[in-house]
PDB file of C-alpha atoms in Angstrom:
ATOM      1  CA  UNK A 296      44.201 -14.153  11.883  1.00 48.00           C
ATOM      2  CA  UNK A 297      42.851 -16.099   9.086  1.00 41.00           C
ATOM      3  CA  UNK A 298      39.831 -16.948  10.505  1.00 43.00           C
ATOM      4  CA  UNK A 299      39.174 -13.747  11.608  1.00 45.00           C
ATOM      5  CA  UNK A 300      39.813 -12.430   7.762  1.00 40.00           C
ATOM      6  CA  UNK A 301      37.040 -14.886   6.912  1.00 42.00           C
ATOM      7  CA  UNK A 302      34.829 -13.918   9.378  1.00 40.00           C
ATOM      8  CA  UNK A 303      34.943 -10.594   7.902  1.00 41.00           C
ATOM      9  CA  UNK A 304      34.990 -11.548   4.165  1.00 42.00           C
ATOM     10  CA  UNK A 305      31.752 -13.295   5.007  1.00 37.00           C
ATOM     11  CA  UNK A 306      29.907 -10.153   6.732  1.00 38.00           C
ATOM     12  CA  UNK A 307      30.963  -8.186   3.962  1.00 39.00           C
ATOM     13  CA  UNK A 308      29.203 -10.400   1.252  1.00 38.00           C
ATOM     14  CA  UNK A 309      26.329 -10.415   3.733  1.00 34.00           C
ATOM     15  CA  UNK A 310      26.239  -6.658   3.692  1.00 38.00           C
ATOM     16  CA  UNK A 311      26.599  -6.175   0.032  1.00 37.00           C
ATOM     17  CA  UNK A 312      23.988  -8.696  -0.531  1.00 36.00           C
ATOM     18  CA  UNK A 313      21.798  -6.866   2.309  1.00 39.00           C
ATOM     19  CA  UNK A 314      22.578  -3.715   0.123  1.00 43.00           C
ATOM     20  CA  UNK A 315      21.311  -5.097  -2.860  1.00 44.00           C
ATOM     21  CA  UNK A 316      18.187  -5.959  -1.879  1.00 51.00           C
ATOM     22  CA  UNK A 317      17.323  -2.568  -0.270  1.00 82.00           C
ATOM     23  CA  UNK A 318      14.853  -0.805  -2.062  1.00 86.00           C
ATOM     24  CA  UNK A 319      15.528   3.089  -1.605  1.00 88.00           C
ATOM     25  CA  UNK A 320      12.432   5.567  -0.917  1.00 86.00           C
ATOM     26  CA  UNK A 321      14.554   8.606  -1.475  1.00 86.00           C
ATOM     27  CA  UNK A 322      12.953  12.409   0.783  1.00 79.00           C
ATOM     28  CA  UNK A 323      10.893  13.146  -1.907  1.00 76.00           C
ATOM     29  CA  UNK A 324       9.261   9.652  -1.771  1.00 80.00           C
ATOM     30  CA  UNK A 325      10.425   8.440  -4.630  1.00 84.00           C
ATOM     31  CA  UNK A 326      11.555   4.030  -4.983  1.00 85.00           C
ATOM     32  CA  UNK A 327      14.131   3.245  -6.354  1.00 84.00           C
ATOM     33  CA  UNK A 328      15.336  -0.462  -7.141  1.00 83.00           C
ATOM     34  CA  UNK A 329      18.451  -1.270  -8.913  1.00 75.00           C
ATOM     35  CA  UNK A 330      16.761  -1.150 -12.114  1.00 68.00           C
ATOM     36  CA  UNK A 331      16.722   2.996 -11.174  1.00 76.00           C
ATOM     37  CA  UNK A 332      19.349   5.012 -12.566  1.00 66.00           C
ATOM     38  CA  UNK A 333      18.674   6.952  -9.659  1.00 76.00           C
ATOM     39  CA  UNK A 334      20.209   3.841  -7.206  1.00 79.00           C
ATOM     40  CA  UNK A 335      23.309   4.319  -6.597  1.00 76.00           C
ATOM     41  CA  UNK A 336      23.320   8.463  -6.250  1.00 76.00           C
ATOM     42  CA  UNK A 337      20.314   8.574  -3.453  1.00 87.00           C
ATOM     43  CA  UNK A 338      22.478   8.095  -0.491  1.00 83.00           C
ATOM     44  CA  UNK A 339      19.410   9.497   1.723  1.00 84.00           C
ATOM     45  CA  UNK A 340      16.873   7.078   1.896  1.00 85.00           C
ATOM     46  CA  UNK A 341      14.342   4.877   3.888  1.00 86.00           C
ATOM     47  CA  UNK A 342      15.108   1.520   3.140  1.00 88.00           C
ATOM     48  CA  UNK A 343      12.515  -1.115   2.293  1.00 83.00           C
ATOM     49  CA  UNK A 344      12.527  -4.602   1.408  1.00 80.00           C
ATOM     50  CA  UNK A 345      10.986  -4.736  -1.552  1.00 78.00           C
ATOM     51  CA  UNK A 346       9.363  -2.133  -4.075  1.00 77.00           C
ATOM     52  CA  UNK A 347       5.615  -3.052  -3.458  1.00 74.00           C
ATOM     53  CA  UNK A 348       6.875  -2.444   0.451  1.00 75.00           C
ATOM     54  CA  UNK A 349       7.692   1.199  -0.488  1.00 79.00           C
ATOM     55  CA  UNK A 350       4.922   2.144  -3.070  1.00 78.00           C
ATOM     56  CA  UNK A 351       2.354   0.716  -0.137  1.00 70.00           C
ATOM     57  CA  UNK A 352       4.203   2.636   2.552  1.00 73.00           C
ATOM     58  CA  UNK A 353       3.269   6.071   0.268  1.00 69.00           C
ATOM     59  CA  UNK A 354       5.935   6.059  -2.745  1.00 75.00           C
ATOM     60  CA  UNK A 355       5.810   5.907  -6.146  1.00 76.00           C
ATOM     61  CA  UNK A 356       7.912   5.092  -9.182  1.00 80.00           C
ATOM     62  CA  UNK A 357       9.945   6.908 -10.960  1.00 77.00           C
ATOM     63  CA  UNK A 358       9.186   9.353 -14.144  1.00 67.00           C
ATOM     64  CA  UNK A 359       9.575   6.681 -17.237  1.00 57.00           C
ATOM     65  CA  UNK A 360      10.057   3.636 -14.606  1.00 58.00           C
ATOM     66  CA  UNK A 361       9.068   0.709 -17.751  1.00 45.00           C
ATOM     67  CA  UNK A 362       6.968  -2.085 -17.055  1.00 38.00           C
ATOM     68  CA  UNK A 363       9.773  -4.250 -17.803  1.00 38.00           C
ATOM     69  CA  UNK A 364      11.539  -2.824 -15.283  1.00 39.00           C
ATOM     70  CA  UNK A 365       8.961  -3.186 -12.585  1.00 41.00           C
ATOM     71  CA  UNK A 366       8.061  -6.532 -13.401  1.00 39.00           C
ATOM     72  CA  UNK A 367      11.444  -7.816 -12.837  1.00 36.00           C
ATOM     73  CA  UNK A 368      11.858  -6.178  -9.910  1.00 38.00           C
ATOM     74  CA  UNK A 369       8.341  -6.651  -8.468  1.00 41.00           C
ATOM     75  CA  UNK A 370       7.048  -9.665 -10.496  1.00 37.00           C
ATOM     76  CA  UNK A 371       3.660 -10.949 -10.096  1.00 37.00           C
ATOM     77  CA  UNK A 372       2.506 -12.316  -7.185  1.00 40.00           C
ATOM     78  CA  UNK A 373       0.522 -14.975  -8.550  1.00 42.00           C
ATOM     79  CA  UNK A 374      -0.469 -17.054 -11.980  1.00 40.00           C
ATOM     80  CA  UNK A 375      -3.362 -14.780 -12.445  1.00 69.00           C
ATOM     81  CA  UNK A 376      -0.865 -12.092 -13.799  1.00 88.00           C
ATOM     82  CA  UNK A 377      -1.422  -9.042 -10.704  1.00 93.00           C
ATOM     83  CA  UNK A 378       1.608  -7.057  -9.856  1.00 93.00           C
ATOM     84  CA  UNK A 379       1.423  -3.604  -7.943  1.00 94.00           C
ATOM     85  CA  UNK A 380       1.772  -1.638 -11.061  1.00 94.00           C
ATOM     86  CA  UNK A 381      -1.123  -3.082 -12.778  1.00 95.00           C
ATOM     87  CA  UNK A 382      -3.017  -0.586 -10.620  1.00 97.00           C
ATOM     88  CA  UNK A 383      -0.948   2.422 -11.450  1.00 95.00           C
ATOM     89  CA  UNK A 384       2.644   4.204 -10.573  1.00 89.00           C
ATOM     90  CA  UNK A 385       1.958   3.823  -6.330  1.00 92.00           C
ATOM     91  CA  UNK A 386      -0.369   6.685  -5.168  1.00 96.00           C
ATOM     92  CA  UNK A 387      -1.263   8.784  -7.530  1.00 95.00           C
ATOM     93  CA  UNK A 388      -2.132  12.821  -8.053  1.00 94.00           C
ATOM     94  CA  UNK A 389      -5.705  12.891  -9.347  1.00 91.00           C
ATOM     95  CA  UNK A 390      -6.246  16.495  -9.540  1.00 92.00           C
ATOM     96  CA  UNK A 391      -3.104  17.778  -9.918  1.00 93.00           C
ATOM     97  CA  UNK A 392      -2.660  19.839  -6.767  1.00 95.00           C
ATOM     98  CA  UNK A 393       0.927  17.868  -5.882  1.00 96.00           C
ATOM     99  CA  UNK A 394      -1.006  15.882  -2.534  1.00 96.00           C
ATOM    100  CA  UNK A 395      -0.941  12.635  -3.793  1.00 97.00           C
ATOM    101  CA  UNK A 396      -4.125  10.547  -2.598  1.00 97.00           C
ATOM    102  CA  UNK A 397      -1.820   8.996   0.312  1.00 97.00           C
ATOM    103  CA  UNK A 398      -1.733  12.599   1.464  1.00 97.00           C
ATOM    104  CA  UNK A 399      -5.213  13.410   0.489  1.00 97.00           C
ATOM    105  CA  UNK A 400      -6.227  10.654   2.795  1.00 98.00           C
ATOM    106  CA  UNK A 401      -4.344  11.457   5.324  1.00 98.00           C
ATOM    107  CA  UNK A 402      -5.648  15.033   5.423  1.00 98.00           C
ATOM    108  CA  UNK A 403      -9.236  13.994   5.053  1.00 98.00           C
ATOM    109  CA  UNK A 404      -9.422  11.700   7.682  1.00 98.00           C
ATOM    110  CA  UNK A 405      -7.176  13.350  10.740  1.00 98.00           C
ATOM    111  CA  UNK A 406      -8.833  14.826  13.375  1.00 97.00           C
ATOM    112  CA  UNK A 407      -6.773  17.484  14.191  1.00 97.00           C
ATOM    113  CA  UNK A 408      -4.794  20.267  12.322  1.00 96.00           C
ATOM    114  CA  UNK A 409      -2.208  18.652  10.073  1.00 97.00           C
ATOM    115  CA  UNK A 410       1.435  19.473   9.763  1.00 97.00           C
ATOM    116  CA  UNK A 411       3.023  19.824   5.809  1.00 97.00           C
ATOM    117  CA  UNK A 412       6.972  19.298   5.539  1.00 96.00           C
ATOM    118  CA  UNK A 413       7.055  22.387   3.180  1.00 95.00           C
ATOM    119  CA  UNK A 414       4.716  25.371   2.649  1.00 94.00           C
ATOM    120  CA  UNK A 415       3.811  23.985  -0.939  1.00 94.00           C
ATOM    121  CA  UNK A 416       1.256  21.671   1.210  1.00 95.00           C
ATOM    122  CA  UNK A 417       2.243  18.743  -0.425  1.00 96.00           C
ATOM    123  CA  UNK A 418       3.237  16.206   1.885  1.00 96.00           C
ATOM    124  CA  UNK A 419       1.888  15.236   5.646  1.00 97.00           C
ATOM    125  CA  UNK A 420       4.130  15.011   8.523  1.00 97.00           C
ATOM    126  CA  UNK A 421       2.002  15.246  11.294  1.00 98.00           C
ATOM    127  CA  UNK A 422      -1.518  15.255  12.638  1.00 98.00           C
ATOM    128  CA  UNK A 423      -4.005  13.044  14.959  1.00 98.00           C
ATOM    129  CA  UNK A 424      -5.673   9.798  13.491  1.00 98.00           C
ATOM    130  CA  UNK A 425      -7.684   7.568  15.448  1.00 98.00           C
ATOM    131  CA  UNK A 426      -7.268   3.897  13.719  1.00 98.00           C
ATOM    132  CA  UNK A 427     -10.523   2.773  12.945  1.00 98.00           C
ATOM    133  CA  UNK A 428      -8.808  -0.809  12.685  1.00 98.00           C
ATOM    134  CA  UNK A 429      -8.085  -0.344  16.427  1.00 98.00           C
ATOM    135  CA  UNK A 430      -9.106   2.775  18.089  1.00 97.00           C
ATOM    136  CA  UNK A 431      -5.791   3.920  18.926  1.00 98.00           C
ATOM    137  CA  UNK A 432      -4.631   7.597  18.322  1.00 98.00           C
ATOM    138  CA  UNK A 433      -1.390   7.872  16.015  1.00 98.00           C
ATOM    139  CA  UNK A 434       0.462  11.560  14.874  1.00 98.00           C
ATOM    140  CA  UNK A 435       3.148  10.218  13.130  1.00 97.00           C
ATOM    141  CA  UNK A 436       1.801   9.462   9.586  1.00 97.00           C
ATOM    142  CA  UNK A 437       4.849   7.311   9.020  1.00 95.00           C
ATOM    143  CA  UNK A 438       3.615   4.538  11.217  1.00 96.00           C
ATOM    144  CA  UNK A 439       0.592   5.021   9.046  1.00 97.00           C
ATOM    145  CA  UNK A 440      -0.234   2.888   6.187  1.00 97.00           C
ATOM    146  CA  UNK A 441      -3.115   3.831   3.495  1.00 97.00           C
ATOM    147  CA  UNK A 442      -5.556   0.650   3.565  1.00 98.00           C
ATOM    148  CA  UNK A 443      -7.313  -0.524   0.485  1.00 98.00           C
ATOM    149  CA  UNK A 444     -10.170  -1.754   2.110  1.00 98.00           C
ATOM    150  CA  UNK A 445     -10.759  -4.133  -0.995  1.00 98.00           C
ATOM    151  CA  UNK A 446      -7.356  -5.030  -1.906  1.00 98.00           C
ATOM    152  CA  UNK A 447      -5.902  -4.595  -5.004  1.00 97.00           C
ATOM    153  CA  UNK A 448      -4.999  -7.813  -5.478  1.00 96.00           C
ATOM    154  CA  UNK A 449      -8.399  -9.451  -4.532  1.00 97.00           C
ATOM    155  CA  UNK A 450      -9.896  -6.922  -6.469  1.00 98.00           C
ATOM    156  CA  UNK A 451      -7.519  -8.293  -9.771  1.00 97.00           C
ATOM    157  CA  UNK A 452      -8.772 -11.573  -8.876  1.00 96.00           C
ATOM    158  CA  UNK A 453     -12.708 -11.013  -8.784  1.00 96.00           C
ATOM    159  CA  UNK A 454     -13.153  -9.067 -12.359  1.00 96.00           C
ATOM    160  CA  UNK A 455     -10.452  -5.968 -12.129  1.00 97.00           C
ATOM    161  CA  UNK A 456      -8.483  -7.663 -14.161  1.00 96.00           C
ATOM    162  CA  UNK A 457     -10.433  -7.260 -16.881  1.00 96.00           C
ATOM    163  CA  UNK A 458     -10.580  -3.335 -16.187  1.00 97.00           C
ATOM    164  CA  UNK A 459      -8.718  -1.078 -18.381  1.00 97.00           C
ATOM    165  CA  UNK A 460      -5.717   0.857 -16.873  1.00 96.00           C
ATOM    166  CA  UNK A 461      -7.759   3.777 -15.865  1.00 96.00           C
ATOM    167  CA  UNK A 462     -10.390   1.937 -13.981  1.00 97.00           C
ATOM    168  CA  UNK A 463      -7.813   0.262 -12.236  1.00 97.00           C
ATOM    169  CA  UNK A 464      -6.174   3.113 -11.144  1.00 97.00           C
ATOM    170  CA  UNK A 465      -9.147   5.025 -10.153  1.00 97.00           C
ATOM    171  CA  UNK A 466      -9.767   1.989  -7.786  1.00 98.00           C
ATOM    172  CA  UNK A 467      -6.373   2.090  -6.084  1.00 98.00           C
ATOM    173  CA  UNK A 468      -6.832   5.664  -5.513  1.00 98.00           C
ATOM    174  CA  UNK A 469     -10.322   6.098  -4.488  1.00 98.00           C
ATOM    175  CA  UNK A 470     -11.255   8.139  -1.349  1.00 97.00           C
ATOM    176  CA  UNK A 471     -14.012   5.339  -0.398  1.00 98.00           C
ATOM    177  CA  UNK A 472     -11.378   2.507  -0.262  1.00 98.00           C
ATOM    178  CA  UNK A 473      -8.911   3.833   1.367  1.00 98.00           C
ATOM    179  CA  UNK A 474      -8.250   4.154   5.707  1.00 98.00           C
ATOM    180  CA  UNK A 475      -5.471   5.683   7.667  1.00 98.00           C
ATOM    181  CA  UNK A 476      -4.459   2.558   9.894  1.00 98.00           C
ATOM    182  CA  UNK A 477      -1.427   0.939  11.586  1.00 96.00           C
ATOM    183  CA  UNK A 478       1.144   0.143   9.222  1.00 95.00           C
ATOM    184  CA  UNK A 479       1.839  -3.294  11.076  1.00 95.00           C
ATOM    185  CA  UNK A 480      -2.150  -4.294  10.908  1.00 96.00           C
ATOM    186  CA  UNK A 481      -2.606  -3.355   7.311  1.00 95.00           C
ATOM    187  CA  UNK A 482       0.662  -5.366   6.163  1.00 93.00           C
ATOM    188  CA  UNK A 483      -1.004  -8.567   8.266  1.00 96.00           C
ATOM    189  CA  UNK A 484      -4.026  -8.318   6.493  1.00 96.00           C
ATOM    190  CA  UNK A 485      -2.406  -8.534   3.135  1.00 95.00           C
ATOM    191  CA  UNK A 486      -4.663  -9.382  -0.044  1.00 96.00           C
ATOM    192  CA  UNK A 487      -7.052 -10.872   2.400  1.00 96.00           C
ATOM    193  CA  UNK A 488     -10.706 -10.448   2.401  1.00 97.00           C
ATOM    194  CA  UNK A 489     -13.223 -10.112   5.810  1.00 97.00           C
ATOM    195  CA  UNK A 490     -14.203 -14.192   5.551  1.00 95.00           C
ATOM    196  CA  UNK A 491     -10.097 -14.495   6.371  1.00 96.00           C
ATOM    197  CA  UNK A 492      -9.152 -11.379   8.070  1.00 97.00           C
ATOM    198  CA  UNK A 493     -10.919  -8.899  10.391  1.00 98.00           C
ATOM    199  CA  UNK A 494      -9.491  -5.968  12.185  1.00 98.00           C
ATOM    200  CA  UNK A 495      -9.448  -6.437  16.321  1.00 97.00           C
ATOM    201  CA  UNK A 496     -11.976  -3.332  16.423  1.00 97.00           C
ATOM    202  CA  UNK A 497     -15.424  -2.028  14.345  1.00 98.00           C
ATOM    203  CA  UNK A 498     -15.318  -5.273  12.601  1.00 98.00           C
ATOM    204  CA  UNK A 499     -19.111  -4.753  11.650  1.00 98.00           C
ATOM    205  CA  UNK A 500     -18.060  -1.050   9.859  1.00 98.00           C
ATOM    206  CA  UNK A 501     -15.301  -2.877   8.178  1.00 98.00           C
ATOM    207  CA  UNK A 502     -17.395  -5.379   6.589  1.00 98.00           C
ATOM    208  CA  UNK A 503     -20.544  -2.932   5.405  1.00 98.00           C
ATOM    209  CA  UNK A 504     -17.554  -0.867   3.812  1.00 98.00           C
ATOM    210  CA  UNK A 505     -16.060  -3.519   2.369  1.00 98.00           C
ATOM    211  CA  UNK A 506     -18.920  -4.590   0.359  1.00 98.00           C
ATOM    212  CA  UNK A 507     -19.859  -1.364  -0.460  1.00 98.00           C
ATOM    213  CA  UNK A 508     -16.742  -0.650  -2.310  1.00 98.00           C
ATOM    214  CA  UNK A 509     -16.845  -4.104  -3.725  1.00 98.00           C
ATOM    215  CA  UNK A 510     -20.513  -3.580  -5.429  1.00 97.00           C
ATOM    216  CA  UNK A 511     -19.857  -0.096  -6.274  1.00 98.00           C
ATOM    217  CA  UNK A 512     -17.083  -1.931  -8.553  1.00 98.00           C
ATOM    218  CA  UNK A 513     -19.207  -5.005  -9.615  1.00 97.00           C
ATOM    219  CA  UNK A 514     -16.780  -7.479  -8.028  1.00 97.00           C
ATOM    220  CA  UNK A 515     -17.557 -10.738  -8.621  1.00 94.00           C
ATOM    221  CA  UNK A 516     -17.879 -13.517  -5.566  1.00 94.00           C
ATOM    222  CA  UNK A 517     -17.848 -17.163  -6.154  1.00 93.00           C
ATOM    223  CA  UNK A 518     -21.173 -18.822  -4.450  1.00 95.00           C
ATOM    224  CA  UNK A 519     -18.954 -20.019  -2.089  1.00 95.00           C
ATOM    225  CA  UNK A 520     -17.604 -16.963  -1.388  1.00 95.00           C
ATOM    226  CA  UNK A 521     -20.632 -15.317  -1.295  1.00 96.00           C
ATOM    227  CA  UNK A 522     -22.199 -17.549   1.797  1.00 96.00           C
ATOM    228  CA  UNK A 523     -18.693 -16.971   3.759  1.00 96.00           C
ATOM    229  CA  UNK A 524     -19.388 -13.235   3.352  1.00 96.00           C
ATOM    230  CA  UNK A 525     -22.761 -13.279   4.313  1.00 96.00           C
ATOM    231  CA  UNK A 526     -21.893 -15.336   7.536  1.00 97.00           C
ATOM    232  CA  UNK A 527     -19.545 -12.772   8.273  1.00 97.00           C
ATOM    233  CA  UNK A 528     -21.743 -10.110   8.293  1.00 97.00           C
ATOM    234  CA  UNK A 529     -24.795 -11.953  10.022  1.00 97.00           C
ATOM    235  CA  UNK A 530     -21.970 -12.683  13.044  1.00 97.00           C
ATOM    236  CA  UNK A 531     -20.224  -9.072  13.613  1.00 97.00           C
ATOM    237  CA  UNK A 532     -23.362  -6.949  12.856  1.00 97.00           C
ATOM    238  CA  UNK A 533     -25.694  -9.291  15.064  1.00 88.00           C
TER     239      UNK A 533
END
């Protein structure tokens, strides 16, 4: 009997830590951490590891979320000082029309009628995309994930940094860096750039676009860096 009291005892600590940890992406798409007020009453929610996990899988912040706040619970990733939020509150509403550029991607770049969850048009639940990472046709948009095609953080690395707030989050939310791919390819890839990561298909389209977005910005590549990318290109485009 005892034992089996402290079998339980420990896989309810294990559970409440498990708990803890869970960042919440409530049905409006909203993250909430511990630090949210919001935590404890969103009892319907898609559960995510951590908060840069939910803001990349389409959420965003909440209204007065403080950077104090977000840096504690998503700190930076590196000594160079990047964290998520340096490149805005998740995916942001340019123009004001309540699609968020997640959604605006998503519309743009299915190729078949999309599906809204309400008739306000603001958020995607279904549609056709064909993964340019891959080739393979997806309708649920929640096994899609929103690529940068530069990532942020390599982007912070090579001169963003030194953007102001608004450049930075025009980058994260431009229409030219951004793809509708797996979820599960764009997580591998990480803050990688083409000389360490390629996608299995239309490598060579990947790469052009890639340093297209990167000049557009001025990104700057160490000599080094530089050759690596031009080897890249010289082997997938032929």
């Amino acid at each position: 009997m005892l034992k089996r009291f402290a079998l339980l005892a420990v896989t309810a600590a294990f559970a409440t830590t498990s708990h803890a940890a869970t960042v919440k992406q409530s049905s409006s798409g909203i993250c909430h951490d511990q630090s949210s007020s919001y935590y404890e009453r969103t009892k319907r929610f898609k559960p995510f590891s951590s908060l840069d996990a939910c803001l990349r899988a389409g959420g965003r912040l909440p209204k007065g979320y403080s950077s104090s706040s977000a840096s504690s619970s998503n700190p930076p990733t590196s000594s160079s000082g990047y964290s998520r939020e340096q490149f805005g509150r998740g995916w942001a509403d340019m123009d004001g029309d309540c699609q968020n550029s997640r959604h605006e991607a998503l519309i743009a770049q299915s190729t078949g009628q999309v599906r809204f969850k309400t008739g306000r048009e603001c958020r995607v639940v279904a549609g056709r995309w064909i993964s340019p990472f891959t080739g393979a046709v997806i309708h649920d948009p929640s096994m899609i994930d929103i690529d940068h095609v530069v990532p942020l953080k390599w982007a912070w690395d090579r001169g963003a940094n030194r953007w102001s707030p608004t450049q930075r989050e025009r980058f994260a939310n431009d229409p030219a860096n951004l793809l509708s791919v797996e979820a599960s390819l764009n997580r591998q890839k990480g803050a990688k750039g083409p000389d360490q990561w390629l996608p299995p298909a239309n490598q060579c389209q990947y790469v052009l676009r890639f340093t297209r977005v990167m000049k557009t910005y001025k990104l700057k590549l160490s000599p080094a860096e530089e050759r690596r990318l031009t080897q890249t290109r010289s082997r997938v485009c032929g």
